[in-house]
CSV table of C-alpha atoms and ligand atoms in Angstrom, one decimal:
chain,number,residue,atom,x,y,z
A,415,MET,CA,-44.6,9.2,-13.9
A,416,ILE,CA,-42.7,10.6,-16.8
A,417,ALA,CA,-44.7,11.8,-19.8
A,418,ARG,CA,-44.9,9.4,-22.7
A,419,ASP,CA,-43.6,12.0,-25.2
A,420,GLN,CA,-40.5,12.6,-23.0
A,421,ILE,CA,-39.8,8.9,-22.9
A,422,ILE,CA,-40.1,8.5,-26.6
A,423,GLN,CA,-38.0,11.6,-27.2
A,424,ALA,CA,-35.2,10.3,-24.9
A,425,LEU,CA,-35.2,7.0,-26.7
A,426,HIS,CA,-34.9,8.7,-30.1
A,427,GLU,CA,-32.3,11.1,-28.9
A,428,ARG,CA,-30.1,8.3,-27.6
A,429,HIS,CA,-27.7,7.3,-30.4
A,430,ALA,CA,-24.2,5.9,-30.7
A,431,CYS,CA,-22.4,9.2,-30.5
A,432,LYS,CA,-19.2,8.9,-32.5
A,433,VAL,CA,-17.5,12.1,-31.4
A,434,PHE,CA,-18.3,14.4,-28.4
A,435,ASP,CA,-17.8,18.1,-27.9
A,436,ALA,CA,-14.6,17.9,-25.8
A,437,ASN,CA,-15.3,21.3,-24.3
A,438,LYS,CA,-18.6,20.3,-22.7
A,439,LYS,CA,-18.4,18.5,-19.3
A,440,ILE,CA,-21.3,16.6,-17.7
A,441,ALA,CA,-22.2,18.1,-14.3
A,442,ASP,CA,-21.3,16.1,-11.3
A,443,ASP,CA,-24.9,15.5,-10.2
A,444,ASP,CA,-25.9,14.3,-13.7
A,445,PHE,CA,-23.0,11.9,-13.8
A,446,ALA,CA,-23.9,10.7,-10.3
A,447,LEU,CA,-27.4,10.0,-11.5
A,448,ILE,CA,-26.0,7.9,-14.4
A,449,LEU,CA,-24.0,5.9,-12.0
A,450,GLU,CA,-27.0,5.5,-9.8
A,451,ALA,CA,-28.9,4.1,-12.7
A,452,ALA,CA,-26.1,1.5,-13.0
A,453,ARG,CA,-26.2,0.7,-9.3
A,454,LEU,CA,-29.9,0.2,-9.1
A,455,SER,CA,-30.0,-2.2,-12.1
A,456,PRO,CA,-31.3,-5.7,-11.7
A,457,SER,CA,-29.1,-8.8,-11.7
A,458,SER,CA,-29.6,-12.5,-11.4
A,459,PHE,CA,-30.1,-13.5,-7.7
A,460,GLY,CA,-29.2,-9.8,-7.1
A,461,PHE,CA,-25.5,-10.6,-7.1
A,462,GLU,CA,-24.5,-7.4,-9.0
A,463,PRO,CA,-21.7,-9.1,-11.0
A,464,TRP,CA,-20.1,-5.8,-12.0
A,465,GLN,CA,-17.5,-3.1,-11.2
A,466,PHE,CA,-17.2,0.2,-13.0
A,467,ILE,CA,-14.0,2.2,-13.6
A,468,VAL,CA,-14.5,5.8,-14.6
A,469,VAL,CA,-11.4,6.7,-16.6
A,470,GLN,CA,-10.7,10.5,-16.5
A,471,THR,CA,-6.9,10.5,-16.4
A,472,PRO,CA,-5.7,11.5,-19.9
A,473,ALA,CA,-2.6,9.1,-19.8
A,474,LEU,CA,-4.8,6.1,-19.0
A,475,ARG,CA,-7.3,7.1,-21.7
A,476,GLU,CA,-4.4,7.3,-24.1
A,477,ARG,CA,-3.2,3.7,-23.2
A,478,LEU,CA,-6.7,2.3,-23.7
A,479,LYS,CA,-6.5,3.4,-27.4
A,480,GLN,CA,-3.8,0.8,-28.0
A,481,HIS,CA,-6.2,-2.1,-28.4
A,482,ALA,CA,-9.6,-0.4,-28.7
A,483,TRP,CA,-10.2,0.3,-32.3
A,484,GLY,CA,-13.8,1.4,-31.6
A,485,ALA,CA,-12.8,4.0,-28.9
A,486,PRO,CA,-10.1,6.5,-29.9
A,487,LEU,CA,-12.4,9.4,-30.9
A,488,LYS,CA,-14.5,8.9,-27.8
A,489,LEU,CA,-11.5,8.6,-25.5
A,490,ASP,CA,-10.3,11.9,-26.8
A,491,THR,CA,-13.6,13.8,-26.5
A,492,ALA,CA,-15.9,12.1,-24.0
A,493,SER,CA,-16.7,14.0,-20.8
A,494,HIS,CA,-16.7,10.7,-18.9
A,495,PHE,CA,-15.4,7.3,-20.0
A,496,VAL,CA,-16.5,4.1,-18.2
A,497,LEU,CA,-15.2,0.6,-18.2
A,498,CYS,CA,-17.5,-2.1,-17.1
A,499,LEU,CA,-15.8,-5.2,-15.6
A,500,ALA,CA,-17.8,-8.5,-15.3
A,501,MET,CA,-17.1,-11.0,-12.5
A,502,LYS,CA,-15.5,-14.3,-13.3
A,503,ALA,CA,-16.2,-17.8,-11.9
A,504,PRO,CA,-14.1,-17.6,-8.7
A,505,LEU,CA,-16.1,-14.7,-7.5
A,506,LEU,CA,-19.5,-16.1,-8.5
A,507,ASP,CA,-18.8,-19.6,-7.1
A,508,PRO,CA,-21.6,-20.5,-4.7
A,509,HIS,CA,-18.9,-22.0,-2.4
A,510,GLY,CA,-16.4,-19.3,-2.7
A,511,ASP,CA,-15.8,-16.4,-0.3
A,512,TYR,CA,-17.6,-13.7,-2.2
A,513,ILE,CA,-21.2,-14.9,-2.7
A,514,PRO,CA,-21.9,-16.2,0.8
A,515,ARG,CA,-20.4,-13.0,2.3
A,516,PHE,CA,-22.5,-10.9,-0.2
A,517,MET,CA,-25.7,-12.7,0.9
A,518,ARG,CA,-24.9,-11.9,4.5
A,519,GLU,CA,-23.4,-8.4,4.3
A,520,VAL,CA,-25.3,-6.8,1.3
A,521,GLN,CA,-28.5,-8.7,1.1
A,522,HIS,CA,-28.8,-9.2,4.8
A,523,HIS,CA,-30.2,-12.7,4.5
A,524,PRO,CA,-30.4,-14.6,7.8
A,525,GLU,CA,-28.1,-17.7,7.7
A,526,ALA,CA,-31.0,-20.2,7.1
A,527,ILE,CA,-32.3,-18.2,4.1
A,528,ALA,CA,-28.7,-17.7,2.7
A,529,GLN,CA,-28.1,-21.5,2.9
A,530,GLN,CA,-31.4,-22.2,1.1
A,531,ARG,CA,-30.7,-19.6,-1.6
A,532,LEU,CA,-27.1,-21.0,-2.0
A,533,GLY,CA,-28.7,-24.4,-2.7
A,534,PHE,CA,-30.9,-22.9,-5.5
A,535,TYR,CA,-28.0,-21.0,-6.9
A,536,THR,CA,-25.8,-24.1,-7.0
A,537,GLN,CA,-28.6,-26.0,-8.9
A,538,PHE,CA,-29.1,-23.0,-11.2
A,539,GLN,CA,-25.4,-22.9,-12.1
A,540,GLN,CA,-24.9,-26.6,-12.4
A,541,SER,CA,-28.0,-27.7,-14.3
A,542,ASP,CA,-30.7,-25.1,-14.9
A,543,PHE,CA,-28.5,-22.6,-16.8
A,544,ASP,CA,-25.6,-24.8,-17.6
A,545,LEU,CA,-23.0,-22.4,-16.1
A,546,THR,CA,-20.6,-25.3,-16.0
A,547,ASP,CA,-17.3,-23.7,-17.2
A,548,GLU,CA,-15.5,-20.5,-16.6
A,549,ARG,CA,-16.3,-19.0,-19.9
A,550,LYS,CA,-20.0,-19.6,-19.5
A,551,VAL,CA,-20.0,-18.0,-16.1
A,552,PHE,CA,-18.2,-14.9,-17.4
A,553,ASP,CA,-20.6,-14.6,-20.4
A,554,TRP,CA,-23.5,-14.9,-18.0
A,555,ALA,CA,-22.1,-12.1,-15.9
A,556,CYS,CA,-21.4,-10.0,-19.0
A,557,LYS,CA,-25.0,-10.4,-20.1
A,558,GLN,CA,-26.1,-8.9,-16.8
A,559,CYS,CA,-23.6,-6.1,-17.2
A,560,TYR,CA,-25.6,-4.9,-20.3
A,561,LEU,CA,-28.5,-4.0,-18.0
A,562,PRO,CA,-26.7,-1.2,-16.3
A,563,LEU,CA,-25.3,-0.2,-19.7
A,564,ALA,CA,-28.8,0.3,-21.1
A,565,ASN,CA,-30.0,2.0,-17.9
A,566,MET,CA,-27.1,4.4,-17.9
A,567,MET,CA,-27.5,5.3,-21.5
A,568,THR,CA,-31.3,5.8,-21.2
A,569,VAL,CA,-31.0,7.9,-18.1
A,570,ALA,CA,-28.3,9.9,-19.8
A,571,ALA,CA,-30.5,10.6,-22.8
A,572,MET,CA,-33.3,11.7,-20.4
A,573,ARG,CA,-30.9,14.3,-19.1
A,574,GLY,CA,-29.9,15.4,-22.7
A,575,ILE,CA,-26.5,13.6,-22.4
A,576,ASP,CA,-25.1,11.5,-25.2
A,577,SER,CA,-23.4,8.2,-25.0
A,578,CYS,CA,-21.7,5.4,-27.0
A,579,PRO,CA,-21.4,1.8,-26.0
A,580,ILE,CA,-18.1,0.2,-27.1
A,581,GLU,CA,-17.2,-3.4,-27.8
A,582,GLY,CA,-14.6,-2.4,-30.4
A,583,PHE,CA,-11.6,-3.6,-28.5
A,584,LYS,CA,-9.3,-6.7,-28.4
A,585,GLN,CA,-10.5,-8.4,-25.3
A,586,ARG,CA,-7.4,-10.4,-24.3
A,587,GLU,CA,-5.0,-7.5,-24.9
A,588,THR,CA,-7.2,-4.9,-23.2
A,589,ASP,CA,-7.6,-7.2,-20.2
A,590,ALA,CA,-3.8,-7.5,-19.9
A,591,LEU,CA,-3.5,-3.7,-20.0
A,592,LEU,CA,-6.2,-3.4,-17.3
A,593,ALA,CA,-4.2,-5.7,-15.1
A,594,GLU,CA,-0.9,-3.8,-15.7
A,595,GLN,CA,-2.1,-0.2,-15.7
A,596,PHE,CA,-5.4,-0.2,-13.7
A,597,GLY,CA,-4.6,-2.9,-11.1
A,598,VAL,CA,-7.5,-5.2,-12.2
A,599,ASN,CA,-7.3,-8.7,-10.9
A,600,LEU,CA,-8.0,-10.9,-14.0
A,601,HIS,CA,-8.7,-13.9,-11.8
A,602,HIS,CA,-11.8,-12.0,-10.6
A,603,TYR,CA,-12.8,-9.7,-13.4
A,604,GLY,CA,-12.7,-9.2,-17.2
A,605,LEU,CA,-13.8,-6.3,-19.4
A,606,ALA,CA,-17.4,-6.5,-20.6
A,607,TYR,CA,-17.6,-3.2,-22.4
A,608,MET,CA,-16.7,0.4,-22.5
A,609,VAL,CA,-19.1,3.3,-22.6
A,610,ALA,CA,-18.5,7.0,-23.2
A,611,PHE,CA,-20.7,9.9,-22.1
A,612,GLY,CA,-20.7,13.5,-23.2
A,613,TYR,CA,-22.4,15.9,-25.5
A,614,ARG,CA,-22.6,15.5,-29.3
A,615,SER,CA,-20.5,17.7,-31.6
A,616,GLN,CA,-22.4,16.6,-34.7
A,617,ALA,CA,-26.0,15.8,-35.6
A,618,PRO,CA,-26.6,12.0,-35.4
A,619,GLN,CA,-27.5,9.9,-38.4
A,620,ALA,CA,-31.2,9.1,-38.9
A,621,LYS,CA,-32.2,6.0,-36.9
A,622,THR,CA,-32.9,2.8,-38.7
A,623,ARG,CA,-35.0,0.1,-37.0
A,624,ARG,CA,-37.2,-2.8,-38.1
A,625,PRO,CA,-40.9,-2.1,-37.6
A,626,LEU,CA,-42.4,-3.6,-34.5
A,627,SER,CA,-44.4,-6.1,-36.5
A,628,ASP,CA,-41.0,-7.7,-37.6
A,629,ILE,CA,-39.7,-8.2,-34.1
A,630,VAL,CA,-42.7,-9.0,-32.0
A,631,GLN,CA,-45.0,-12.0,-32.2
A,632,TRP,CA,-48.2,-12.2,-30.3
A,633,LYS,CA,-49.6,-15.7,-29.7
B,1181,LIG,C1,-22.9,-3.8,-27.3
B,1181,LIG,C2,-22.6,-2.7,-28.3
B,1181,LIG,C3,-21.4,-2.5,-28.8
B,1181,LIG,C4,-21.1,-1.4,-29.6
B,1181,LIG,N1,-19.8,-1.1,-30.0
B,1181,LIG,C5,-19.5,0.0,-30.6
B,1181,LIG,C6,-18.2,0.5,-30.9
B,1181,LIG,O1,-17.2,-0.2,-30.5
B,1181,LIG,N2,-18.0,1.6,-31.5
B,1181,LIG,C7,-19.0,2.4,-32.0
B,1181,LIG,O2,-18.8,3.5,-32.5
B,1181,LIG,N3,-20.3,2.0,-31.8
B,1181,LIG,C8,-20.6,0.9,-31.1
B,1181,LIG,N4,-21.9,0.5,-30.9
B,1181,LIG,C9,-23.0,1.3,-31.4
B,1181,LIG,C10,-23.9,0.6,-32.4
B,1181,LIG,O3,-23.2,0.6,-33.7
B,1181,LIG,C11,-25.2,1.4,-32.5
B,1181,LIG,O4,-25.8,1.3,-31.3
B,1181,LIG,C12,-26.1,0.8,-33.6
B,1181,LIG,O5,-25.6,1.0,-34.9
B,1181,LIG,C13,-27.5,1.5,-33.5
B,1181,LIG,O6,-27.4,2.9,-33.7
B,1181,LIG,P1,-27.9,3.9,-32.6
B,1181,LIG,O7,-27.4,3.4,-31.2
B,1181,LIG,O8,-27.3,5.2,-33.0
B,1181,LIG,O9,-29.4,3.9,-32.6
B,1181,LIG,C14,-22.2,-0.6,-30.1
B,1181,LIG,C15,-23.5,-0.9,-29.6
B,1181,LIG,C16,-23.7,-1.9,-28.7
B,1181,LIG,C17,-25.1,-2.1,-28.2
C-alpha cells in the first residue's frame, strides 16, 4: 500500500513538462521501472497491441523534429524519449499469424481455449465493437496504448521524474520517417504518441481542472 498523501502528491506533481534539464539523466533502474509500468499495463483480450522505441540517438531525435511541432524542446532536453507504436489490422486479425501465435506462446492457452477465445474475439471485432475497417482497428489499438502512457507517467511522477505526452506531430509524415529511419513496418504499426521523460528545468504552471462534481455523476 502506498500512502494516500504520496499518491495525491505524485498526481499533482505530474504535469506536461515543456522543457527538461538537459544535464539530468534518469537512472537506469528508474527508467526500467517506467518501462515495466508500460509492460504490465492491461489491454483488450491481453493482446498488448503496442511496441515502444526509446530514442536516445541525437541524430534520430533531430530527425523527429521535422514533423513534430509539439516535440522539439523535449527532443533536445529529455533524458529519455519514447515513441509508442500501435498495432494495425494485419497484426490484430484473429485469422492472421500474430494473434493465434500470441495466444499459444505468450498467453499459454491450450489449443481448445485458444480456439474458443478466437471465436469471441472474431465476434467482438466484427459486431460487438464494430472494428470493421483498418482505421477502426488502429484507433482501437491506439486507445489501448494510452494505458501504458498513463501508467508510465504516473510511475515516473511517483519517482520524482517529469514527463510530457506528445501528440503534436504530423501523423502521416512521421510514420513515413519512422519507416525510412527507424525500420518500422507501416503495414504492422503506426505511431500512437510520443512521450518524453526527464527532470523539469522550470516550475510548472498551476494545474487547472474542473471540480469532481462537474465530471462525475452518481445515479
Ligand atoms: C494525448 C495527449 C497529447 C498531448 N500532446 C502534447 C504535445 O504535443 N505537446 C505538449 O507540450 N503537450 C502535450 N500534451 C499535454 C497537455 O497539454 C497537458 O497534459 C494538459 O494541458 C494538462 O496539463 P497537465 O498535464 O500539466 O496537468 C498532451 C497531453 C495528452 C494527454
